[in-house]
């Protein structure tokens, strides 16, 4: 969908929906952007602070381990305090040469001092001389003097290059004389002569790793934390019990923080290298474990943001529909006016733009109603002017005299039919041409209709039946002149000339609830519902519906509306082959004398 289509779609939306969409963009987008920015900044700061805390914890752990290692380092200097031990290491010993009682006592006394001055976690002490002397105390064993120094041992090569500095040997196994294996790590030192600087031998102390693991156990950085110690080559020295993650593919030296991805998750790795042992303490913790607090903050921000957005949208919808409610009502009223209903009014409650628009709408409807009234009045006056013009061209006295002469000659000839017809025609012409009254009584109008029907009965004979049913007290009510005769004429055309029915026409006048109803019905062919709807529509909207007299149904209907208003007028009812019923409704009242003059 192109931008132009989206823009056109937006323009075609209702005003309330436009306001909702605009408020949505103004509220949701800033809140979401602010929430994402806030959480991202908080998460970055949190990761940095957590990493720093993790590194500081490792430094403290390493410091505790170094303190422990320095204590062990001091034990490796004890041979310098015993000349007899240095003398023993300096002596040349042959394989299998037994120790003297004095040597045994001196060596046992030295080893005992090492155990006494050291810790309970010391598991073995070994002394090796350069010239074959050896004295080895293994875990749970008696001393052994038959062990020889392994010249190919890696720790020995390193110790020879440190000029009497201690070397820490990573975790390994030693076996007692009974064959049992023990896991230990060791500290070794090259012993030199203070006088000559020559190497006298080596001392190796084996320590139980449980002591160092105890120090590591005191650290807790999460349920899935892994804490381990690596040597300079990256080999594992020991590990705290718990989670185990893959070893880092590179040696870690110095101090720092890094990340590694494993099994779809990020691991935060902090490391710190001891200056005493050269070993590196490494802490590995999943990032999501450390960021539990940030996850809670994120969820809280999301929940609060969702609640705020929901409340904002509900408020936006309420305000939008509240603001546009008068406009929707005004739109409905406009549609009614478009359909021709001018009896509508917009309630103006405020003086804002909508109030001024409603006031202008009411003024427009009022003007339209006045224009419609003036249009009807103009049409009626135009027809009245045409009738007046026709009347002015006809000399009524000439017509009256001529009809009187015809009546007299017919009576002399004994032709009563012509006499009757001439007299009734004279009265019809006198009523039509001479009467310019605004209102007449129903009695006058009925006299006119009876004269008209007398002429029609002479024309149609027994084919025409005319019945009159006048309610009591209705003959003095006011009606419009020449109102009933066009309806009766239409009934004759519809009920008799079409050749259907008995030619029966009935005229009924009734007054009920201050409404005068004049009903003219025939027994002609009637109308279908479609035909009736078409006639009703034309009666309401067309300018001319016809009528042989020139004052047809439309003229009668509009004259009634012009005089008495919308509730009154002409209404048609019919069914196929059941005849047609024309109902005239007027207000029931007796006209004042000035209206009859």
Short mmCIF file of C-alpha atoms in Angstrom, two decimals, residues 234-563:
data_model
loop_
_atom_site.label_atom_id
_atom_site.label_comp_id
_atom_site.label_asym_id
_atom_site.label_seq_id
_atom_site.Cartn_x
_atom_site.Cartn_y
_atom_site.Cartn_z
CA UNK A 234 44.90 -22.14 30.90
CA UNK A 235 44.71 -25.57 32.50
CA UNK A 236 42.21 -26.13 35.29
CA UNK A 237 43.71 -26.06 38.79
CA UNK A 238 40.43 -26.49 40.67
CA UNK A 239 36.78 -25.50 40.41
CA UNK A 240 34.03 -24.64 42.83
CA UNK A 241 31.30 -27.21 42.89
CA UNK A 242 28.26 -26.18 40.85
CA UNK A 243 27.66 -25.26 37.23
CA UNK A 244 30.35 -26.11 34.72
CA UNK A 245 30.72 -24.17 31.49
CA UNK A 246 33.10 -24.93 28.61
CA UNK A 247 36.66 -23.74 29.22
CA UNK A 248 37.67 -20.52 27.52
CA UNK A 249 39.47 -21.19 24.22
CA UNK A 250 42.25 -18.76 25.19
CA UNK A 251 44.46 -18.24 28.30
CA UNK A 252 43.29 -15.40 30.52
CA UNK A 253 45.94 -13.22 32.14
CA UNK A 254 45.75 -9.94 34.03
CA UNK A 255 42.30 -8.64 34.87
CA UNK A 256 39.23 -7.79 32.85
CA UNK A 257 35.67 -8.59 31.81
CA UNK A 258 34.60 -10.26 28.57
CA UNK A 259 31.61 -12.06 27.11
CA UNK A 260 31.21 -15.40 25.36
CA UNK A 261 28.16 -16.87 23.63
CA UNK A 262 27.24 -20.41 24.55
CA UNK A 263 24.10 -22.41 23.66
CA UNK A 264 22.23 -19.33 22.51
CA UNK A 265 22.99 -17.34 25.67
CA UNK A 266 25.60 -14.78 26.66
CA UNK A 267 28.10 -15.53 29.45
CA UNK A 268 29.75 -12.72 31.40
CA UNK A 269 33.36 -13.71 32.24
CA UNK A 270 35.45 -11.82 34.81
CA UNK A 271 39.06 -12.83 35.53
CA UNK A 272 41.93 -11.74 37.75
CA UNK A 273 45.50 -13.13 37.85
CA UNK A 274 47.31 -13.56 41.17
CA UNK A 275 50.78 -12.00 41.43
CA UNK A 276 51.72 -14.63 44.03
CA UNK A 277 50.77 -17.88 42.27
CA UNK A 278 50.41 -16.71 38.67
CA UNK A 279 47.06 -18.47 38.62
CA UNK A 280 43.92 -16.76 37.25
CA UNK A 281 40.62 -16.83 39.09
CA UNK A 282 37.74 -16.92 36.57
CA UNK A 283 34.04 -16.24 37.28
CA UNK A 284 31.48 -17.23 34.63
CA UNK A 285 27.85 -16.19 35.09
CA UNK A 286 24.99 -16.09 32.50
CA UNK A 287 24.07 -12.52 31.67
CA UNK A 288 20.38 -13.22 32.20
CA UNK A 289 21.19 -14.46 35.73
CA UNK A 290 22.88 -11.18 36.55
CA UNK A 291 20.17 -9.14 34.84
CA UNK A 292 17.20 -10.53 36.75
CA UNK A 293 16.74 -7.14 38.38
CA UNK A 294 16.77 -5.42 35.00
CA UNK A 295 14.22 -7.92 33.70
CA UNK A 296 11.94 -7.01 36.58
CA UNK A 297 12.46 -3.33 35.80
CA UNK A 298 11.75 -4.00 32.11
CA UNK A 299 8.55 -5.87 32.93
CA UNK A 300 7.50 -3.11 35.32
CA UNK A 301 8.17 -0.45 32.67
CA UNK A 302 6.25 -2.49 30.07
CA UNK A 303 3.30 -3.03 32.44
CA UNK A 304 3.14 0.61 33.52
CA UNK A 305 3.55 1.72 29.89
CA UNK A 306 0.75 -0.61 28.75
CA UNK A 307 -1.55 0.68 31.50
CA UNK A 308 -0.73 4.31 30.63
CA UNK A 309 -1.26 3.66 26.92
CA UNK A 310 -4.55 1.89 27.63
CA UNK A 311 -5.80 4.71 29.83
CA UNK A 312 -4.62 7.29 27.30
CA UNK A 313 -6.39 5.49 24.45
CA UNK A 314 -9.61 5.12 26.44
CA UNK A 315 -9.47 8.81 27.30
CA UNK A 316 -8.71 9.63 23.67
CA UNK A 317 -11.67 7.59 22.42
CA UNK A 318 -13.98 9.18 25.02
CA UNK A 319 -12.83 12.72 24.20
CA UNK A 320 -12.95 12.13 20.43
CA UNK A 321 -16.50 10.82 20.48
CA UNK A 322 -17.51 13.47 23.02
CA UNK A 323 -16.18 16.28 20.82
CA UNK A 324 -17.65 14.88 17.60
CA UNK A 325 -21.05 13.94 19.10
CA UNK A 326 -22.64 17.32 18.16
CA UNK A 327 -21.14 17.02 14.67
CA UNK A 328 -22.61 13.54 14.21
CA UNK A 329 -26.00 14.84 15.33
CA UNK A 330 -25.68 17.78 12.95
CA UNK A 331 -24.79 15.35 10.15
CA UNK A 332 -27.94 13.29 10.84
CA UNK A 333 -30.07 16.44 10.80
CA UNK A 334 -28.51 17.44 7.47
CA UNK A 335 -29.47 14.07 5.99
CA UNK A 336 -33.06 14.65 7.15
CA UNK A 337 -33.05 18.07 5.51
CA UNK A 338 -31.65 16.46 2.37
CA UNK A 339 -34.67 14.10 2.40
CA UNK A 340 -37.03 17.07 2.63
CA UNK A 341 -37.70 17.23 6.37
CA UNK A 342 -37.42 20.90 7.33
CA UNK A 343 -38.99 20.47 10.79
CA UNK A 344 -35.61 19.89 12.44
CA UNK A 345 -33.54 22.04 14.77
CA UNK A 346 -30.05 21.71 16.25
CA UNK A 347 -29.85 22.43 20.01
CA UNK A 348 -27.17 25.11 20.48
CA UNK A 349 -25.67 24.72 23.98
CA UNK A 350 -22.26 26.41 23.58
CA UNK A 351 -20.74 29.35 21.78
CA UNK A 352 -17.76 27.52 20.32
CA UNK A 353 -17.25 26.67 16.64
CA UNK A 354 -19.77 23.81 16.79
CA UNK A 355 -22.33 26.10 18.46
CA UNK A 356 -21.88 28.73 15.76
CA UNK A 357 -22.15 26.02 13.09
CA UNK A 358 -25.39 24.74 14.68
CA UNK A 359 -26.77 28.27 14.82
CA UNK A 360 -25.96 28.75 11.14
CA UNK A 361 -27.62 25.39 10.37
CA UNK A 362 -30.81 26.42 12.19
CA UNK A 363 -30.82 29.71 10.30
CA UNK A 364 -30.36 27.88 7.00
CA UNK A 365 -33.22 25.44 7.72
CA UNK A 366 -35.47 28.33 8.72
CA UNK A 367 -34.63 30.14 5.49
CA UNK A 368 -35.24 26.98 3.47
CA UNK A 369 -38.65 26.54 5.14
CA UNK A 370 -39.54 30.14 4.38
CA UNK A 371 -38.38 29.75 0.79
CA UNK A 372 -40.44 26.57 0.44
CA UNK A 373 -43.51 28.35 1.76
CA UNK A 374 -42.88 31.26 -0.57
CA UNK A 375 -42.44 28.85 -3.47
CA UNK A 376 -45.76 27.13 -2.73
CA UNK A 377 -47.46 30.49 -2.32
CA UNK A 378 -45.93 31.73 -5.56
CA UNK A 379 -47.17 28.64 -7.42
CA UNK A 380 -50.69 29.00 -6.00
CA UNK A 381 -50.77 32.73 -6.76
CA UNK A 382 -49.55 32.01 -10.24
CA UNK A 383 -52.41 29.55 -10.79
CA UNK A 384 -54.85 31.98 -9.19
CA UNK A 385 -53.55 34.67 -11.52
CA UNK A 386 -54.09 32.35 -14.45
CA UNK A 387 -57.64 31.66 -13.30
CA UNK A 388 -58.23 35.36 -12.73
CA UNK A 389 -56.90 36.11 -16.18
CA UNK A 390 -59.24 33.50 -17.62
CA UNK A 391 -62.12 34.95 -15.66
CA UNK A 392 -61.35 38.42 -16.89
CA UNK A 393 -61.57 37.24 -20.48
CA UNK A 394 -64.98 35.72 -19.97
CA UNK A 395 -68.05 37.87 -19.60
CA UNK A 396 -69.89 35.97 -16.85
CA UNK A 397 -73.13 37.91 -17.39
CA UNK A 398 -73.13 36.92 -21.04
CA UNK A 399 -72.70 33.25 -20.00
CA UNK A 400 -75.38 33.49 -17.35
CA UNK A 401 -77.83 35.17 -19.78
CA UNK A 402 -77.09 32.63 -22.51
CA UNK A 403 -77.60 29.67 -20.14
CA UNK A 404 -80.82 31.35 -18.92
CA UNK A 405 -82.08 31.65 -22.51
CA UNK A 406 -81.23 27.99 -23.18
CA UNK A 407 -83.12 26.98 -20.04
CA UNK A 408 -86.17 29.08 -21.04
CA UNK A 409 -86.38 27.69 -24.61
CA UNK A 410 -85.92 24.15 -23.30
CA UNK A 411 -88.75 24.66 -20.82
CA UNK A 412 -90.99 26.03 -23.59
CA UNK A 413 -90.20 22.90 -25.56
CA UNK A 414 -90.92 20.74 -22.51
CA UNK A 415 -87.35 19.33 -22.24
CA UNK A 416 -86.78 19.12 -18.51
CA UNK A 417 -83.32 17.49 -18.85
CA UNK A 418 -81.89 20.46 -20.70
CA UNK A 419 -83.47 22.82 -18.18
CA UNK A 420 -81.86 20.96 -15.28
CA UNK A 421 -78.49 20.74 -16.98
CA UNK A 422 -78.47 24.44 -17.95
CA UNK A 423 -79.46 25.60 -14.47
CA UNK A 424 -76.79 23.43 -12.74
CA UNK A 425 -74.13 24.49 -15.23
CA UNK A 426 -75.03 28.13 -14.55
CA UNK A 427 -74.60 27.62 -10.80
CA UNK A 428 -71.26 25.82 -11.37
CA UNK A 429 -69.93 28.64 -13.48
CA UNK A 430 -71.17 31.25 -11.01
CA UNK A 431 -69.41 29.39 -8.10
CA UNK A 432 -66.18 28.89 -10.08
CA UNK A 433 -65.90 32.24 -11.85
CA UNK A 434 -67.34 34.60 -9.36
CA UNK A 435 -66.11 33.20 -6.05
CA UNK A 436 -62.76 34.58 -4.87
CA UNK A 437 -63.21 33.71 -1.21
CA UNK A 438 -60.28 32.29 0.81
CA UNK A 439 -62.52 29.90 2.72
CA UNK A 440 -66.07 28.58 2.28
CA UNK A 441 -68.26 26.30 4.35
CA UNK A 442 -68.53 22.60 3.66
CA UNK A 443 -72.21 23.26 2.86
CA UNK A 444 -71.27 25.60 -0.03
CA UNK A 445 -68.70 23.12 -1.32
CA UNK A 446 -71.22 20.25 -1.13
CA UNK A 447 -73.78 22.27 -3.10
CA UNK A 448 -71.17 22.78 -5.77
CA UNK A 449 -70.32 19.04 -5.83
CA UNK A 450 -74.00 18.03 -5.99
CA UNK A 451 -74.57 20.34 -8.96
CA UNK A 452 -71.54 18.85 -10.70
CA UNK A 453 -72.76 15.28 -10.02
CA UNK A 454 -76.26 16.14 -11.32
CA UNK A 455 -74.71 17.01 -14.68
CA UNK A 456 -72.53 13.87 -14.62
CA UNK A 457 -75.53 11.63 -13.80
CA UNK A 458 -77.38 13.04 -16.77
CA UNK A 459 -74.37 12.08 -18.86
CA UNK A 460 -73.81 8.57 -17.48
CA UNK A 461 -77.34 7.73 -16.47
CA UNK A 462 -77.81 4.55 -14.41
CA UNK A 463 -74.09 3.74 -14.70
CA UNK A 464 -73.23 6.36 -12.05
CA UNK A 465 -74.23 6.04 -8.38
CA UNK A 466 -73.33 8.83 -5.95
CA UNK A 467 -73.81 8.44 -2.19
CA UNK A 468 -73.21 11.14 0.41
CA UNK A 469 -72.63 10.54 4.15
CA UNK A 470 -72.21 13.83 6.02
CA UNK A 471 -71.47 13.73 9.75
CA UNK A 472 -73.60 15.79 12.07
CA UNK A 473 -72.34 19.31 12.67
CA UNK A 474 -69.74 19.25 9.89
CA UNK A 475 -71.58 21.33 7.27
CA UNK A 476 -70.50 24.62 8.86
CA UNK A 477 -66.78 23.76 9.00
CA UNK A 478 -64.39 25.78 6.86
CA UNK A 479 -62.90 24.27 3.68
CA UNK A 480 -61.01 25.59 0.68
CA UNK A 481 -63.24 26.40 -2.33
CA UNK A 482 -63.09 24.03 -5.30
CA UNK A 483 -61.36 21.37 -3.15
CA UNK A 484 -63.72 18.36 -3.34
CA UNK A 485 -64.90 18.57 -6.97
CA UNK A 486 -61.44 17.69 -8.50
CA UNK A 487 -61.26 14.62 -6.25
CA UNK A 488 -64.80 13.50 -7.26
CA UNK A 489 -63.92 14.07 -10.91
CA UNK A 490 -60.82 11.88 -10.49
CA UNK A 491 -63.03 9.17 -8.92
CA UNK A 492 -65.38 9.25 -11.95
CA UNK A 493 -62.44 8.89 -14.32
CA UNK A 494 -60.82 6.17 -12.21
CA UNK A 495 -63.95 4.25 -11.23
CA UNK A 496 -66.26 4.58 -14.20
CA UNK A 497 -64.40 5.43 -17.38
CA UNK A 498 -61.97 2.46 -16.88
CA UNK A 499 -65.01 0.12 -17.23
CA UNK A 500 -64.48 -1.75 -13.95
CA UNK A 501 -66.94 -1.84 -11.03
CA UNK A 502 -70.53 -0.57 -10.68
CA UNK A 503 -69.65 3.12 -10.98
CA UNK A 504 -70.37 3.76 -7.31
CA UNK A 505 -68.81 6.86 -5.73
CA UNK A 506 -69.21 7.61 -2.07
CA UNK A 507 -68.42 10.88 -0.26
CA UNK A 508 -68.00 10.74 3.52
CA UNK A 509 -67.36 13.67 5.91
CA UNK A 510 -66.36 13.07 9.54
CA UNK A 511 -64.91 15.16 12.39
CA UNK A 512 -62.71 13.48 15.00
CA UNK A 513 -60.27 15.06 17.48
CA UNK A 514 -60.54 18.48 15.81
CA UNK A 515 -59.68 17.03 12.39
CA UNK A 516 -62.13 17.14 9.47
CA UNK A 517 -61.76 14.12 7.17
CA UNK A 518 -63.37 14.14 3.71
CA UNK A 519 -63.20 10.73 2.03
CA UNK A 520 -63.99 10.11 -1.63
CA UNK A 521 -63.93 6.43 -2.60
CA UNK A 522 -64.82 4.47 -5.72
CA UNK A 523 -65.08 0.79 -6.67
CA UNK A 524 -62.80 0.97 -9.68
CA UNK A 525 -59.74 -1.11 -10.64
CA UNK A 526 -57.60 0.20 -7.75
CA UNK A 527 -53.77 0.32 -7.79
CA UNK A 528 -50.89 -1.98 -7.04
CA UNK A 529 -48.49 -1.13 -4.22
CA UNK A 530 -45.86 -0.04 -6.74
CA UNK A 531 -48.27 2.28 -8.56
CA UNK A 532 -49.52 3.70 -5.29
CA UNK A 533 -45.96 4.41 -4.07
CA UNK A 534 -45.18 6.15 -7.35
CA UNK A 535 -48.30 8.34 -7.08
CA UNK A 536 -47.47 9.20 -3.44
CA UNK A 537 -43.92 10.13 -4.39
CA UNK A 538 -45.09 12.33 -7.25
CA UNK A 539 -47.68 13.88 -4.98
CA UNK A 540 -44.89 14.97 -2.61
CA UNK A 541 -42.21 15.97 -5.09
CA UNK A 542 -43.51 16.61 -8.63
CA UNK A 543 -44.61 20.03 -9.82
CA UNK A 544 -47.63 18.73 -11.75
CA UNK A 545 -49.73 15.60 -11.31
CA UNK A 546 -52.42 16.53 -13.77
CA UNK A 547 -56.19 16.72 -13.67
CA UNK A 548 -58.54 17.50 -16.51
CA UNK A 549 -59.97 20.50 -14.73
CA UNK A 550 -56.54 22.04 -14.28
CA UNK A 551 -56.97 21.87 -10.49
CA UNK A 552 -55.72 18.34 -10.06
CA UNK A 553 -54.74 16.27 -7.05
CA UNK A 554 -51.42 18.04 -6.63
CA UNK A 555 -53.04 21.45 -6.66
CA UNK A 556 -55.55 20.40 -3.98
CA UNK A 557 -52.82 18.85 -1.80
CA UNK A 558 -50.56 21.91 -2.00
CA UNK A 559 -53.37 24.36 -1.36
CA UNK A 560 -54.28 22.50 1.83
CA UNK A 561 -50.66 22.48 3.00
CA UNK A 562 -50.27 26.16 2.14
CA UNK A 563 -53.34 27.10 4.18
#
